[in-house]
Structures are given as structure tokens and as C-alpha cells.
């Protein structure tokens, strides 16, 4: 089932999520809903707080090439265990901040540990767009948005645009 995506500003997008103790069928079903919501948006990632669930759960699929098989990933309790010193700049967007983009600098490679949907511990080194995306999504779990990396004036300008968008959507 597709779920509505929260738009900034919303207190749930500024809240750090507690780690999950146990996997349950309802969490697996939330992950399935998040993948459906992400693909429909369309997006390359989604974090549980973006659909109003304060759980440490993200989904991603950064395969953009139509000739390459999709790689839907579900990560419970993802944690960055190592980050490269070299950085990469990527023009990021966010499904909770529609039509706003900004260049953000982050570590170019990160090693992430997580629990997969079968409850098994996994880890992988991500690079390229996958590295940018997994860091963006883990930020969501810590109540941080990509606009928090921008200068206050730019951030304020984007926030005002989003407040206007929400007023317009509420009237429609
Ligand atoms: O977390 C989110 O809001 C999803 C976001 C993830 C993200 C994008 C860019 C850099 C880092 C993280 C998005 O998916 S925005 C949409 C997007 O980037 C996209 C949509 C369709 C095709 C390709 C990309
Ligand atoms: Zn986002």
C-alpha cells in the first residue's frame, strides 16, 4: 500500500528515531509499503519518518539504468561504521522537500551495517549515488534534512516555500 509522504516542516521529520528491538510482520509490511511509495514517487530512497513512522528503517534502490535489474534494499537499524576521508558533491533532492535541490558534500564512501528483512546482520561499502543516498536516509532517522547543511538564509527560504506549498495543498 502506498503511503502519503510528509512535507517539511513537520515535527516528525525533526525527531531522532529509537533503534528497533525486534523485527515484526508489521515492520516488514511497513518496509514493503515504503518501497511501493518510493518507486511511485519516484525516488531512490525513503526513510520511515517520511511516512510518519518513527522507526529506524530505510529503503533504497539507486539503480537508474532501465537495462540493469532493480535492487530494492531494506535496511533496519542502519549504522555508518566507517566513512572515507575523500568527499563527493551531489545535487540532492528530498521527497519531503519537493522541487528543491542543493549541492551537498558528504564522504564519498561509507561502510554501513544493518539488519536485513530476514533478521540477518549485513554490511556493505557503498560508493557513488548509493553512498550519498544511504547517508541522506540515515540523516532522516536522526531528524536531519539535507537543508540542515545549507546556510540559515537559504534554509529559511526553502522552509517558507514548503509552508506555502502545504497551505496550497490543504486548500486544494
Ligand atoms: O529521502 C528522500 O527524500 C528520497 C530522495 C533520496 C535522495 C535523492 C538524491 C540524493 C540523495 C538522496 C529522492 O529519491 S529524491 C528523487 C530523486 O532523486 C530521483 C527521482 C527519480 C529518479 C532519480 C532520482
Ligand atoms: Zn529526503
Short mmCIF file of C-alpha atoms and ligand atoms in Angstrom, two decimals:
data_model
loop_
_atom_site.label_atom_id
_atom_site.label_comp_id
_atom_site.label_asym_id
_atom_site.label_seq_id
_atom_site.Cartn_x
_atom_site.Cartn_y
_atom_site.Cartn_z
CA UNK A 1 0.00 0.00 0.00
CA UNK A 2 1.27 3.42 -1.00
CA UNK A 3 1.52 5.88 1.90
CA UNK A 4 1.41 9.71 1.90
CA UNK A 5 4.83 11.38 2.24
CA UNK A 6 5.15 14.09 4.90
CA UNK A 7 6.26 17.51 3.69
CA UNK A 8 8.71 19.70 5.64
CA UNK A 9 8.17 21.38 8.08
CA UNK A 10 6.75 18.60 10.26
CA UNK A 11 7.94 17.72 13.78
CA UNK A 12 8.14 14.02 12.81
CA UNK A 13 10.86 14.89 10.28
CA UNK A 14 12.93 16.54 13.05
CA UNK A 15 12.69 13.62 15.51
CA UNK A 16 15.50 11.11 16.05
CA UNK A 17 14.15 7.54 15.89
CA UNK A 18 14.98 4.90 18.51
CA UNK A 19 16.58 1.62 17.37
CA UNK A 20 14.20 -1.27 16.68
CA UNK A 21 14.34 -4.16 19.17
CA UNK A 22 12.74 -6.90 17.09
CA UNK A 23 11.54 -7.35 13.54
CA UNK A 24 7.82 -7.99 13.21
CA UNK A 25 5.44 -8.67 10.33
CA UNK A 26 4.11 -5.12 10.71
CA UNK A 27 7.63 -3.70 10.26
CA UNK A 28 8.17 -5.89 7.16
CA UNK A 29 4.84 -4.70 5.82
CA UNK A 30 5.89 -1.08 6.51
CA UNK A 31 9.09 -1.75 4.50
CA UNK A 32 7.01 -3.12 1.59
CA UNK A 33 4.75 -0.04 1.71
CA UNK A 34 7.82 2.23 1.75
CA UNK A 35 9.30 0.54 -1.33
CA UNK A 36 5.97 0.90 -3.16
CA UNK A 37 5.77 4.58 -2.09
CA UNK A 38 9.40 5.23 -3.13
CA UNK A 39 9.02 3.66 -6.60
CA UNK A 40 5.72 5.51 -7.16
CA UNK A 41 7.11 8.92 -6.14
CA UNK A 42 9.54 8.27 -7.95
CA UNK A 43 12.56 8.29 -5.66
CA UNK A 44 15.77 6.39 -4.98
CA UNK A 45 15.34 6.20 -1.20
CA UNK A 46 12.84 6.68 1.62
CA UNK A 47 13.08 6.73 5.42
CA UNK A 48 10.28 5.64 7.78
CA UNK A 49 9.80 9.13 9.36
CA UNK A 50 8.89 10.43 5.88
CA UNK A 51 5.74 8.31 6.08
CA UNK A 52 5.17 9.32 9.71
CA UNK A 53 6.68 6.19 11.34
CA UNK A 54 9.43 6.90 13.86
CA UNK A 55 11.30 3.64 13.22
CA UNK A 56 14.95 3.15 12.22
CA UNK A 57 14.12 1.75 8.80
CA UNK A 58 15.16 2.90 5.33
CA UNK A 59 14.63 1.58 1.81
CA UNK A 60 16.69 2.36 -1.29
CA UNK A 61 17.14 1.46 -4.92
CA UNK A 62 19.69 3.64 -6.71
CA UNK A 63 19.66 1.63 -9.95
CA UNK A 64 18.61 4.21 -12.54
CA UNK A 65 19.57 2.31 -15.72
CA UNK A 66 16.49 0.61 -17.21
CA UNK A 67 18.75 -2.16 -18.61
CA UNK A 68 20.01 -3.07 -15.11
CA UNK A 69 17.89 -5.18 -12.73
CA UNK A 70 16.34 -3.20 -9.86
CA UNK A 71 17.96 -3.64 -6.42
CA UNK A 72 15.36 -2.90 -3.76
CA UNK A 73 17.10 -2.73 -0.37
CA UNK A 74 15.51 -2.77 3.10
CA UNK A 75 17.75 -1.71 5.98
CA UNK A 76 16.63 -1.99 9.62
CA UNK A 77 18.79 -0.15 12.22
CA UNK A 78 21.33 1.04 9.59
CA UNK A 79 24.56 2.41 11.05
CA UNK A 80 27.56 4.03 9.39
CA UNK A 81 30.56 2.14 10.76
CA UNK A 82 33.24 3.83 8.62
CA UNK A 83 33.42 6.81 6.30
CA UNK A 84 36.08 7.78 3.75
CA UNK A 85 38.08 10.98 4.14
CA UNK A 86 37.54 11.85 0.50
CA UNK A 87 34.28 13.54 -0.26
CA UNK A 88 31.79 13.75 -3.11
CA UNK A 89 29.36 16.51 -4.04
CA UNK A 90 25.89 15.58 -5.27
CA UNK A 91 22.87 17.70 -6.07
CA UNK A 92 20.40 16.25 -3.59
CA UNK A 93 16.64 16.39 -3.54
CA UNK A 94 14.16 15.10 -0.98
CA UNK A 95 10.67 13.71 -1.37
CA UNK A 96 9.71 15.67 1.78
CA UNK A 97 11.01 18.93 0.20
CA UNK A 98 9.63 18.73 -3.36
CA UNK A 99 11.33 20.54 -6.22
CA UNK A 100 14.20 21.92 -4.11
CA UNK A 101 17.77 20.83 -4.82
CA UNK A 102 21.17 21.73 -3.40
CA UNK A 103 24.74 20.54 -3.72
CA UNK A 104 25.73 18.69 -0.56
CA UNK A 105 29.23 17.41 0.29
CA UNK A 106 29.47 14.06 2.06
CA UNK A 107 32.01 11.24 2.48
CA UNK A 108 32.43 9.53 -0.92
CA UNK A 109 32.33 6.01 0.58
CA UNK A 110 30.67 4.65 3.69
CA UNK A 111 30.53 1.23 5.28
CA UNK A 112 27.05 0.57 6.62
CA UNK A 113 25.90 -2.22 8.95
CA UNK A 114 22.21 -3.14 9.21
CA UNK A 115 19.71 -5.91 9.84
CA UNK A 116 18.01 -7.29 6.72
CA UNK A 117 14.35 -8.27 6.38
CA UNK A 118 15.15 -11.85 7.48
CA UNK A 119 16.76 -10.53 10.67
CA UNK A 120 20.31 -11.28 9.48
CA UNK A 121 23.16 -8.82 10.14
CA UNK A 122 24.59 -7.37 6.91
CA UNK A 123 27.25 -4.85 5.98
CA UNK A 124 28.42 -3.28 2.74
CA UNK A 125 30.65 -0.49 1.49
CA UNK A 126 28.61 1.97 -0.58
CA UNK A 127 30.04 4.42 -3.11
CA UNK A 128 28.70 6.81 -5.75
CA UNK A 129 24.98 7.62 -5.61
CA UNK A 130 24.38 4.70 -3.19
CA UNK A 131 26.75 6.34 -0.65
CA UNK A 132 25.02 9.72 -0.98
CA UNK A 133 21.58 8.15 -0.71
CA UNK A 134 22.29 5.93 2.31
CA UNK A 135 23.74 8.94 4.20
CA UNK A 136 20.74 11.10 3.25
CA UNK A 137 18.37 8.38 4.50
CA UNK A 138 20.24 7.74 7.76
CA UNK A 139 20.16 11.51 8.36
CA UNK A 140 16.34 11.26 8.20
CA UNK A 141 16.45 8.71 11.04
CA UNK A 142 18.38 11.26 13.10
CA UNK A 143 15.91 14.07 12.36
CA UNK A 144 18.27 15.76 9.90
CA UNK A 145 17.32 17.03 6.43
CA UNK A 146 19.67 17.95 3.58
CA UNK A 147 18.68 21.63 4.02
CA UNK A 148 20.26 21.50 7.50
CA UNK A 149 23.64 21.54 5.68
CA UNK A 150 22.76 24.86 4.00
CA UNK A 151 23.30 28.42 5.25
CA UNK A 152 20.40 29.58 7.51
CA UNK A 153 19.04 32.11 5.00
CA UNK A 154 18.81 29.53 2.17
CA UNK A 155 17.26 27.00 4.57
CA UNK A 156 14.68 29.58 5.71
CA UNK A 157 13.81 30.43 2.11
CA UNK A 158 13.15 26.76 1.29
CA UNK A 159 11.15 26.28 4.51
CA UNK A 160 8.91 29.25 3.63
CA UNK A 161 8.33 27.79 0.13
CA UNK A 162 7.31 24.48 1.71
CA UNK A 163 4.93 26.21 4.16
CA UNK A 164 3.29 27.91 1.17
CA UNK A 165 3.09 24.58 -0.72
CA UNK A 166 1.43 22.92 2.28
CA UNK A 167 -1.13 25.76 2.59
CA UNK A 168 -1.93 25.45 -1.13
CA UNK A 169 -2.26 21.64 -0.94
CA UNK A 170 -4.52 21.93 2.13
CA UNK A 171 -6.82 24.34 0.24
CA UNK A 172 -6.99 22.19 -2.92
O1 LIG B 1 14.85 10.54 1.09
C1 LIG B 1 14.29 11.06 0.15
O2 LIG B 1 13.66 12.10 0.30
C2 LIG B 1 14.38 10.45 -1.22
C3 LIG B 1 15.38 11.14 -2.09
C4 LIG B 1 16.73 10.45 -1.91
C5 LIG B 1 17.94 11.16 -2.40
C6 LIG B 1 17.97 11.82 -3.60
C7 LIG B 1 19.14 12.44 -4.05
C8 LIG B 1 20.26 12.36 -3.29
C9 LIG B 1 20.22 11.71 -2.10
C10 LIG B 1 19.06 11.09 -1.67
C11 LIG B 1 14.92 11.03 -3.53
O3 LIG B 1 14.76 9.97 -4.05
S1 LIG B 1 14.59 12.50 -4.39
C12 LIG B 1 14.16 11.94 -6.03
C13 LIG B 1 15.32 11.52 -6.85
O4 LIG B 1 16.46 11.77 -6.51
C14 LIG B 1 15.13 10.76 -8.12
C15 LIG B 1 13.88 10.54 -8.62
C16 LIG B 1 13.73 9.84 -9.82
C17 LIG B 1 14.81 9.37 -10.49
C18 LIG B 1 16.06 9.60 -9.99
C19 LIG B 1 16.23 10.30 -8.80
ZN1 LIG B 2 14.91 13.02 1.99
#
